[in-house]
Coordinates of N, CA and C in Angstrom, one line a residue:
X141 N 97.2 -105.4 102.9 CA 96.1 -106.3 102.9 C 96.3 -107.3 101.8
X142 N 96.2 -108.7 102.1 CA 96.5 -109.6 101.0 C 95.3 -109.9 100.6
X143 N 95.3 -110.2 99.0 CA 94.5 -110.8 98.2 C 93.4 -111.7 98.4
X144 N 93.4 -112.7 99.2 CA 93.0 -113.2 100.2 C 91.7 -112.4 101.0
X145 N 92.4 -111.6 101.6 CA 91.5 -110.6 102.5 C 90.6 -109.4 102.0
X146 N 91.0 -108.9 100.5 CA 90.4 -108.2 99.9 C 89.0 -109.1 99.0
X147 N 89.1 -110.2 98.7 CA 88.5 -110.8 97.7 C 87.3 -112.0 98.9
X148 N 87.6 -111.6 100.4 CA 86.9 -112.7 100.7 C 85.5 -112.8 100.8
X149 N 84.8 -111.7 100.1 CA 83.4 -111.8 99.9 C 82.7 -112.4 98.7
X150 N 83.7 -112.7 97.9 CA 83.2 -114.0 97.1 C 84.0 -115.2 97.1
X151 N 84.5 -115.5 98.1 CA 84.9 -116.9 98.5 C 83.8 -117.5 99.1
X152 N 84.0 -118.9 99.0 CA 83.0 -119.4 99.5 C 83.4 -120.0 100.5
X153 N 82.0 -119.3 101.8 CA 82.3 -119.1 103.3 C 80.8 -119.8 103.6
X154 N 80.7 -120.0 104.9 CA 79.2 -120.8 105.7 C 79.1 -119.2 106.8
X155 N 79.6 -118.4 106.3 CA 79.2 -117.4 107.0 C 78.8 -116.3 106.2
X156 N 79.2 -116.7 105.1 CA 79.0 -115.0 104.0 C 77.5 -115.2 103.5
X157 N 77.1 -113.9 104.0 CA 75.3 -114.3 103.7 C 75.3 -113.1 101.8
X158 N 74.2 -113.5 101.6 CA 73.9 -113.3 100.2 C 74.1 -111.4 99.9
X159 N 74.0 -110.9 101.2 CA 74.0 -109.3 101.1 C 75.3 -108.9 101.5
X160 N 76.0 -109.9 101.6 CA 77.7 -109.5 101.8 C 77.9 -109.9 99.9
X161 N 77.3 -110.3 99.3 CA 77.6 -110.2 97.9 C 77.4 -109.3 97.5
X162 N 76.3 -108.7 97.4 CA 75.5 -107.9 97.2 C 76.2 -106.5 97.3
X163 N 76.5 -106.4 98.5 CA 77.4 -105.1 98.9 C 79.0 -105.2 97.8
X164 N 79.6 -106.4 98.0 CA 80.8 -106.4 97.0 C 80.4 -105.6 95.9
X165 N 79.5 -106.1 95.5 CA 79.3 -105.7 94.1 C 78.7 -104.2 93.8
X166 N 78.0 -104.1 95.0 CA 78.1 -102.6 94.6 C 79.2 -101.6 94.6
X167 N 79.9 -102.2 96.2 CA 81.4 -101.6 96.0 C 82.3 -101.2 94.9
X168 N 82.3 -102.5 94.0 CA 82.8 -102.9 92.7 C 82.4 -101.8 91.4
X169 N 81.2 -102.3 91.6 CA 80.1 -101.4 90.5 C 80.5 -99.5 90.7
X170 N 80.7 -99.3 92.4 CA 80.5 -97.4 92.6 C 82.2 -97.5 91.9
X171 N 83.3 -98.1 92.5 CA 84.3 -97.9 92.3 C 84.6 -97.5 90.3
X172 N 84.2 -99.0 89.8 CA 84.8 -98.5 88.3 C 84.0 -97.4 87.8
X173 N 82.6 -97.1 88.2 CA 81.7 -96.2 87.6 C 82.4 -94.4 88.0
X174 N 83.1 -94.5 89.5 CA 83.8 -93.2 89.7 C 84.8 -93.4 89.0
X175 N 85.7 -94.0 88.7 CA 86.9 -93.7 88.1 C 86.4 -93.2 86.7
X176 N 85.2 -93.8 85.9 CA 84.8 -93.9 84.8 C 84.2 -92.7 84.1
X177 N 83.3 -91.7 85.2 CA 82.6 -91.0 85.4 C 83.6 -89.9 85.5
X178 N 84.8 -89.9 86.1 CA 85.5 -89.0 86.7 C 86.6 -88.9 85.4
X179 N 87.0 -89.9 84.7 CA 87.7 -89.9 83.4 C 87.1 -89.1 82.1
X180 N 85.9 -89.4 82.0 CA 85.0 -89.0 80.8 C 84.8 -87.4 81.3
X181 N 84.2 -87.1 82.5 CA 84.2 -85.8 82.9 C 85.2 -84.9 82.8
X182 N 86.5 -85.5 83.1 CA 87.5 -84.1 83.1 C 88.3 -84.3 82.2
X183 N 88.0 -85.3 81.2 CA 88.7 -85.2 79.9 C 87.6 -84.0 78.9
X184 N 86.4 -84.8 79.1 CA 85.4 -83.4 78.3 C 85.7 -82.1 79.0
X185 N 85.8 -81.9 80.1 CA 86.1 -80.6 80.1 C 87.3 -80.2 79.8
X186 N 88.1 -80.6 80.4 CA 89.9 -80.4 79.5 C 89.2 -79.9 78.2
X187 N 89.3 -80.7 77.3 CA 88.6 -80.4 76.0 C 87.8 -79.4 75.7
X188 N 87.1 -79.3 76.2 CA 85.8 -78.0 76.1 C 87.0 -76.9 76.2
X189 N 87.4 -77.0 77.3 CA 88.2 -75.7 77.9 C 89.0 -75.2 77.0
X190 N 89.8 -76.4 76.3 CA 90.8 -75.8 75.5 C 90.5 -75.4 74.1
X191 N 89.3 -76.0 74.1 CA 88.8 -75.7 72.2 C 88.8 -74.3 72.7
X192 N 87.5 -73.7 73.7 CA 86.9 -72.6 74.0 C 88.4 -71.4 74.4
X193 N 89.6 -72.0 74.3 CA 90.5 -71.0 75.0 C 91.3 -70.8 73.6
X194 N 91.5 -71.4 72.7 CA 92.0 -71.9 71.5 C 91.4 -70.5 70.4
X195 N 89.8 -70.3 70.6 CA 89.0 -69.9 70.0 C 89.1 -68.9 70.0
X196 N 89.1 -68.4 71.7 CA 89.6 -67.3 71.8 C 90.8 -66.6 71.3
X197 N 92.2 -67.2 71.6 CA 93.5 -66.8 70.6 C 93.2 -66.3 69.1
X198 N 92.3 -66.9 69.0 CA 92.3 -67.0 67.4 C 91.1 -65.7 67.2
X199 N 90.0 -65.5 67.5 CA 89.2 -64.5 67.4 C 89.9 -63.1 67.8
X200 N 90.5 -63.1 69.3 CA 90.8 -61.9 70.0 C 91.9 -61.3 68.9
X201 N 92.4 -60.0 69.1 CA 93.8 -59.0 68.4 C 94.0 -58.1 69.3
X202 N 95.1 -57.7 69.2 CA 95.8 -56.2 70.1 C 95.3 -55.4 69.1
X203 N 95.2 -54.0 70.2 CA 95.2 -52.9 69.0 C 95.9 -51.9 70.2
X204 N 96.3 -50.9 69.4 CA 97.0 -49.5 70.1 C 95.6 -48.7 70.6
X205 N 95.2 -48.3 71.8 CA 94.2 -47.5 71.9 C 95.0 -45.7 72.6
X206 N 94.1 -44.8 73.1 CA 94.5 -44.3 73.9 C 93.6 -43.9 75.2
X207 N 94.5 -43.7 76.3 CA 93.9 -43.8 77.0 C 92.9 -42.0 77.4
X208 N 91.3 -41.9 77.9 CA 90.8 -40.9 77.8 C 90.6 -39.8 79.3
X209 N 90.7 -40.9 80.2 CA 90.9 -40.4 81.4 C 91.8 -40.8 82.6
X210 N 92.5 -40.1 83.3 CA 93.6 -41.6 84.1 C 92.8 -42.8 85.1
X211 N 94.1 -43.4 84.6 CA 93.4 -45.4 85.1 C 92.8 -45.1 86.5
X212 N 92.4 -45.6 87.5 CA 92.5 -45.4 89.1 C 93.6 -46.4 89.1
X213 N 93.9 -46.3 90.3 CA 94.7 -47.2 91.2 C 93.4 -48.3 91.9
X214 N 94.1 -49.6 91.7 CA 92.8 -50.8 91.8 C 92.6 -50.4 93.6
X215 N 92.0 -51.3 94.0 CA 90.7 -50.7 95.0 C 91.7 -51.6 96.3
X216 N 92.4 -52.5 95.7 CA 93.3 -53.1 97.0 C 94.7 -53.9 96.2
X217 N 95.7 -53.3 96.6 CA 97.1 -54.1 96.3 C 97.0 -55.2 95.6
X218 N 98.1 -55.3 94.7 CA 97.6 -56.5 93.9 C 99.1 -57.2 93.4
X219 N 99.4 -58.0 92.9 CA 101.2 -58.1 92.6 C 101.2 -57.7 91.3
X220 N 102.3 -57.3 90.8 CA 102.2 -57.2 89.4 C 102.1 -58.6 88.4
X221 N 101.9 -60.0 89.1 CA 102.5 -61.0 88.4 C 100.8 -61.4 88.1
X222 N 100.2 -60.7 88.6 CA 98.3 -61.5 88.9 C 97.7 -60.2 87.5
X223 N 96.9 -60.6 87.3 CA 96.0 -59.7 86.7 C 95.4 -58.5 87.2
X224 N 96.4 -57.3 87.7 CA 95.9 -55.9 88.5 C 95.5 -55.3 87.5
X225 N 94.5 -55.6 86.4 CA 94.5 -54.0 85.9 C 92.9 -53.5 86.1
X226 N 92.9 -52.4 85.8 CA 91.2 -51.6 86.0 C 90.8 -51.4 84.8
X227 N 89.3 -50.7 84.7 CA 89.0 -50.4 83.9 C 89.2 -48.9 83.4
X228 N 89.6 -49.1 82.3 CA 89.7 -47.6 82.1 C 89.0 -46.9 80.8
X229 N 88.8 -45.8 80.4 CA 87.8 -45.0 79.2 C 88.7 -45.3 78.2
X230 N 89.1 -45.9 76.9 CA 90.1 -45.4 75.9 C 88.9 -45.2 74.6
X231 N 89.9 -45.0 73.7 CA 89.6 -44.5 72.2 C 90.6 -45.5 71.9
X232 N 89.8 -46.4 70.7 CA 90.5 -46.8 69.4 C 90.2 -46.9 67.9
X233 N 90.8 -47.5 67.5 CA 90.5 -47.3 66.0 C 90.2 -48.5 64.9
X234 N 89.2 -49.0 64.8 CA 89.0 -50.3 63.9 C 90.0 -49.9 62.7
X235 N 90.1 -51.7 61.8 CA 90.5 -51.0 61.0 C 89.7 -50.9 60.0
X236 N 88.9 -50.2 59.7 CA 88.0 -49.6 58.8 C 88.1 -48.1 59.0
X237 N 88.7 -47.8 60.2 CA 88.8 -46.5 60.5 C 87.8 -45.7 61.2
X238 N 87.1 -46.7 61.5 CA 86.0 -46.0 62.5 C 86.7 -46.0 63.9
X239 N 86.5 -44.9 64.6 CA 87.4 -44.9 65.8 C 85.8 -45.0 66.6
X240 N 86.1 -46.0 68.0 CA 85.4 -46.1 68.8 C 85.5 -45.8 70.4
X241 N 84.9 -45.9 71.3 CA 84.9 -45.2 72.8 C 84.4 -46.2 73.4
X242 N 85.6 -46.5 74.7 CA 84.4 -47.9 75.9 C 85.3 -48.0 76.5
X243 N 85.2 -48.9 77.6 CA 85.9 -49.5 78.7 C 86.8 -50.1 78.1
X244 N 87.8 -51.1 79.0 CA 88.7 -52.0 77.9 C 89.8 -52.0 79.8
X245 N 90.6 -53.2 80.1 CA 91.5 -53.5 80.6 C 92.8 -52.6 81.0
X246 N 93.5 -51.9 82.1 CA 94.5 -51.0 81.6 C 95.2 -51.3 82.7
X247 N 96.7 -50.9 82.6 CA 97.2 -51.1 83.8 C 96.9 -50.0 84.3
X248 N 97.1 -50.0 86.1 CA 96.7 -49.3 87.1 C 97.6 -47.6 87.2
X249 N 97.1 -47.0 87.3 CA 98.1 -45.6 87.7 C 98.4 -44.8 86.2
X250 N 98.0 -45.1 85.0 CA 97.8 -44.9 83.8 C 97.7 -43.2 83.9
X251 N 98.3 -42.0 82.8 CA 97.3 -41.1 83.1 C 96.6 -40.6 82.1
X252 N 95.9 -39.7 81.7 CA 95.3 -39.8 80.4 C 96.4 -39.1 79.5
X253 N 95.6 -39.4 78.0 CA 96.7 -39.7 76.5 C 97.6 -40.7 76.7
X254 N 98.1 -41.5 77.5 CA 99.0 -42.6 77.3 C 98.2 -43.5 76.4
X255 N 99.2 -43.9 75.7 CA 99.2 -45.2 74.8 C 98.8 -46.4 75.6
X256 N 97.7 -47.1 75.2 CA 97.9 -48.6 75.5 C 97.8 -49.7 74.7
X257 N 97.6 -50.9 75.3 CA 97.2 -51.9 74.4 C 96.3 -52.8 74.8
X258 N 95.3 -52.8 74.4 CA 94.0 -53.5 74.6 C 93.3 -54.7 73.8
X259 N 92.7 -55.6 73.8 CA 92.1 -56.6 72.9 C 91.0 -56.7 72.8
X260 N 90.5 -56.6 71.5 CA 89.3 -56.9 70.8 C 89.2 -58.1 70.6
X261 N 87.3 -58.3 70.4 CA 87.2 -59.9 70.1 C 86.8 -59.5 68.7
X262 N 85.7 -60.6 68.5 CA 85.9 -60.5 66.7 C 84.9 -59.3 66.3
X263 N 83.7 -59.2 67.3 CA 82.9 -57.8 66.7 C 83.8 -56.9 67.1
X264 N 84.4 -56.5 67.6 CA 85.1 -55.3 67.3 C 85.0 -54.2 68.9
X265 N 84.6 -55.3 70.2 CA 84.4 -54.9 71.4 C 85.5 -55.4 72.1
X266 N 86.3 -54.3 73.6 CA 86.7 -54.8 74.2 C 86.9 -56.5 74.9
X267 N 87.7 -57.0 75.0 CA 87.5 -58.3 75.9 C 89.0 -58.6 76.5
X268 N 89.1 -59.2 77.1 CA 90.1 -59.7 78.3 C 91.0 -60.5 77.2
X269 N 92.4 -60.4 77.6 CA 93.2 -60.9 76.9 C 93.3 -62.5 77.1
X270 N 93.1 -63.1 75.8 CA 93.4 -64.3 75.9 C 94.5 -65.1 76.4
X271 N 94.2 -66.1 77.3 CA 95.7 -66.7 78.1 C 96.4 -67.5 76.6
X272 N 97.4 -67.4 76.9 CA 98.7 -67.6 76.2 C 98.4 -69.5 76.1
X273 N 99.3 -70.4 75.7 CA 99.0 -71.4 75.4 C 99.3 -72.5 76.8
X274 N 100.3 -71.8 77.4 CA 101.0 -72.4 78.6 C 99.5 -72.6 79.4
X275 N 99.4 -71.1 79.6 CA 98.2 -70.9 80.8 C 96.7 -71.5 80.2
X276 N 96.2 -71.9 79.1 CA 95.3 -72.5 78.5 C 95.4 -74.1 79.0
X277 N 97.1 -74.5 78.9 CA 96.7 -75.9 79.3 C 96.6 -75.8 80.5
X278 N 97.3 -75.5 81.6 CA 97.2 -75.2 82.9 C 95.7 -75.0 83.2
X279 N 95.0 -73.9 82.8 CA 93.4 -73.9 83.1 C 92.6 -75.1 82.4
X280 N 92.9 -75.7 81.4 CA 92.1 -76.8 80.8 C 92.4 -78.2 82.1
X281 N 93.9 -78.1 82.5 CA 94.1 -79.1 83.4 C 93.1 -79.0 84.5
X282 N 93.6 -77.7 85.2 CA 92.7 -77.8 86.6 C 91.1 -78.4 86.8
X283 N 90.6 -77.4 85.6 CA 89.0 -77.4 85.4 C 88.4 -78.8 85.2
X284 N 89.8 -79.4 84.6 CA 89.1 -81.0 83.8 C 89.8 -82.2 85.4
X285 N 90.4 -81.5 86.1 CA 90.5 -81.9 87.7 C 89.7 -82.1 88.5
X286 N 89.0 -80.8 88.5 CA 88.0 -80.5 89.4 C 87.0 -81.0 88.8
X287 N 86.3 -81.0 87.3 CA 85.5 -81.8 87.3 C 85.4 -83.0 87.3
X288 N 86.2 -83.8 86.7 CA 86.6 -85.5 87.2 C 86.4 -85.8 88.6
X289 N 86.7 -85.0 89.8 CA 86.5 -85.2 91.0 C 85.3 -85.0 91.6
X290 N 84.6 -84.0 91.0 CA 83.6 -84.0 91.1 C 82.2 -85.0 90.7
X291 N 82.4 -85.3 89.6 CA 82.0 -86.9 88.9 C 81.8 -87.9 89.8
X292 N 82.8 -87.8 90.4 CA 83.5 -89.2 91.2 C 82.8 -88.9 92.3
X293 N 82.4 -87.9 93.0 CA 82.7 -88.0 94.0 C 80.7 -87.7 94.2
X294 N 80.1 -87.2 93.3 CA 78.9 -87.7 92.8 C 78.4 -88.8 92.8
X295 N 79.4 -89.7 92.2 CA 79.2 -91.4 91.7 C 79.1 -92.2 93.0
X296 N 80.3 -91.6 93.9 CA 80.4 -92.0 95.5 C 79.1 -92.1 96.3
X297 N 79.1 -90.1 96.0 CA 77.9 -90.0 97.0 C 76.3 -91.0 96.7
X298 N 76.3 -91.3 95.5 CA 75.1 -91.7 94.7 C 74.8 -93.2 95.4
X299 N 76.0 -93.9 95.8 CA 76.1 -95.3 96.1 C 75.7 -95.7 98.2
X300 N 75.9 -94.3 97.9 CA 75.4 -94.5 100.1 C 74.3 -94.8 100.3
X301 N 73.3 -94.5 99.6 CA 71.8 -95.5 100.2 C 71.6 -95.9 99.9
X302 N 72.3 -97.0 99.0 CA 72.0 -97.7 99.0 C 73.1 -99.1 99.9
X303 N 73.9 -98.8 100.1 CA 74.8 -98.8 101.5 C 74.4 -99.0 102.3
X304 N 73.4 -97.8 103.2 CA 72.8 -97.5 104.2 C 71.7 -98.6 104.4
X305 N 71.0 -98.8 103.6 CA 69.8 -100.0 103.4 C 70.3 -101.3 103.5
X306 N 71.5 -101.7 103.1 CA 72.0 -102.5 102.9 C 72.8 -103.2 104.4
X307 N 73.0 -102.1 105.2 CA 73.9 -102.0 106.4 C 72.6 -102.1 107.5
X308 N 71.4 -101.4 107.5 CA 70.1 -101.6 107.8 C 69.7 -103.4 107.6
X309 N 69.7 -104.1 106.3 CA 69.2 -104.9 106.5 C 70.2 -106.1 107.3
X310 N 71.1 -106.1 107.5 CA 72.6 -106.8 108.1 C 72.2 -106.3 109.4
X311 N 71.7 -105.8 109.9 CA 71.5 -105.1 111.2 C 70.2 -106.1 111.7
X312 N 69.1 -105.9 110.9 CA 68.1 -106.8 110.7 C 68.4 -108.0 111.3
X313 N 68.9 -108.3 110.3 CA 69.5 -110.1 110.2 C 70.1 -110.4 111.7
X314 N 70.7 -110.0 112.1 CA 71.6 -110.2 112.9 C 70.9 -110.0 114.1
X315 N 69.9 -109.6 114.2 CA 68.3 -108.9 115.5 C 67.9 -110.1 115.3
X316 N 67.5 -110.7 114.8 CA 66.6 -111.6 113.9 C 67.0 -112.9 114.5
X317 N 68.5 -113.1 113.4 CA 68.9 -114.3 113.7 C 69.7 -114.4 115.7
X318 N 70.0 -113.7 116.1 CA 69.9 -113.2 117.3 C 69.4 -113.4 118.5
X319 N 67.6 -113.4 118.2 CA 66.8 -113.7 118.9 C 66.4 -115.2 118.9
X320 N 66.9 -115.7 117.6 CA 66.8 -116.9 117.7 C 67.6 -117.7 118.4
X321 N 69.0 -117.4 118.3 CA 69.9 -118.1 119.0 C 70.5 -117.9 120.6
X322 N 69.8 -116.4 120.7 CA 69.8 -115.5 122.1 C 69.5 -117.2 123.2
X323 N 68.2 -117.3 123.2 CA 67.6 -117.7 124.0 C 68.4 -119.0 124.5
X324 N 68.8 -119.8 123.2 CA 70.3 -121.2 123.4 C 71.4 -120.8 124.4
X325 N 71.5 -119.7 124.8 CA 72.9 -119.7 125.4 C 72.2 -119.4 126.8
X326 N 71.3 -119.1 127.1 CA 71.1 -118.8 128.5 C 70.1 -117.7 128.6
X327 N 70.7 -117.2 129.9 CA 70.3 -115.9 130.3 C 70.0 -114.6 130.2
X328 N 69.5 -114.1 129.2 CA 70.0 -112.9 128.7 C 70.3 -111.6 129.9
X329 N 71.5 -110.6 130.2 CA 71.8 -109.9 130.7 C 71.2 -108.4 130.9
X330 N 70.3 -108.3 129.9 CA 69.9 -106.7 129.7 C 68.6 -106.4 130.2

């Protein structure tokens, strides 16, 4: 499409009526506000995501626990490359030396007295191991993907009615001026 043909709604035409401006500009206006909307959005979340995954690295620790009854086998096949593990009963031991009892992450098929390794957050409760730094950006990316598109696509939806009104009143016009000039050519057929 040339330049020309993209820009011809503010050239000056004896045919371009004042809501063919009108509409440019909103076009104009939805367009930079989605890219804009959609930049600010999935950068703050990138961000958020990574502070919040960051936080976690830093709060969470391994500890040695043992395990108090055997793991189950998870409820449906799983690969070993995904996160298959269950919940299982262990015992561990702060280091204050209070030893404590609860749930905690384990791999599957476990039997009891095995050794495992489990992560604590900072009170001193089980929690899910924090992703590594690879997989923090990887999830900061997607999340800050999906929301930028989502922004955008917000921003989009936000601009159709007034589109629709706009396409309504072009409809108008054209009834309108129509009837006026209908009658100049003749006959009408319908």
């Amino acid at each position: 499409m040339g330049k020309g043909r993209m820009l011809w709604r503010w050239r000056s035409n004896p045919l371009r009526r004042h809501s063919d401006v009108v509409e440019s500009w909103i076009v104009l206006g939805t367009w930079l506000c989605t890219v804009l909307a959609g930049v600010l959005a999935g950068t703050a979340t990138a961000d958020a995501t990574s502070a919040q995954m960051a936080r976690d690295r830093e709060e969470r620790h391994p500890v040695a626990a043992q395990l108090l009854q055997d793991a189950p086998d998870p409820p449906f096949p799983v690969s070993r490359g995904l996160a298959g593990q269950v919940k299982g009963k262990v015992r561990w031991v702060l280091e204050n030396g209070t030893a404590r009892t609860g749930f905690a992450l384990v791999d599957p098929g476990r039997v009891r007295g095995s050794r495992v390794t489990i992560w604590l957050s900072s009170t001193g409760t089980p929690a899910a191991k924090p992703p590594d730094a690879a997989q923090a950006r990887w999830e900061a990316a997607m999340l800050g993907s999906l929301a930028g598109l989502g922004a955008g696509l917000l921003t989009v939806s936000g601009s159709w009615p007034l589109r629709r009104s706009l396409l309504r009143r072009h409809l108008d016009d054209w009834e309108t001026e129509w009837a006026q000039v209908g009658p100049q050519w003749g006959r009408r057929t319908s």
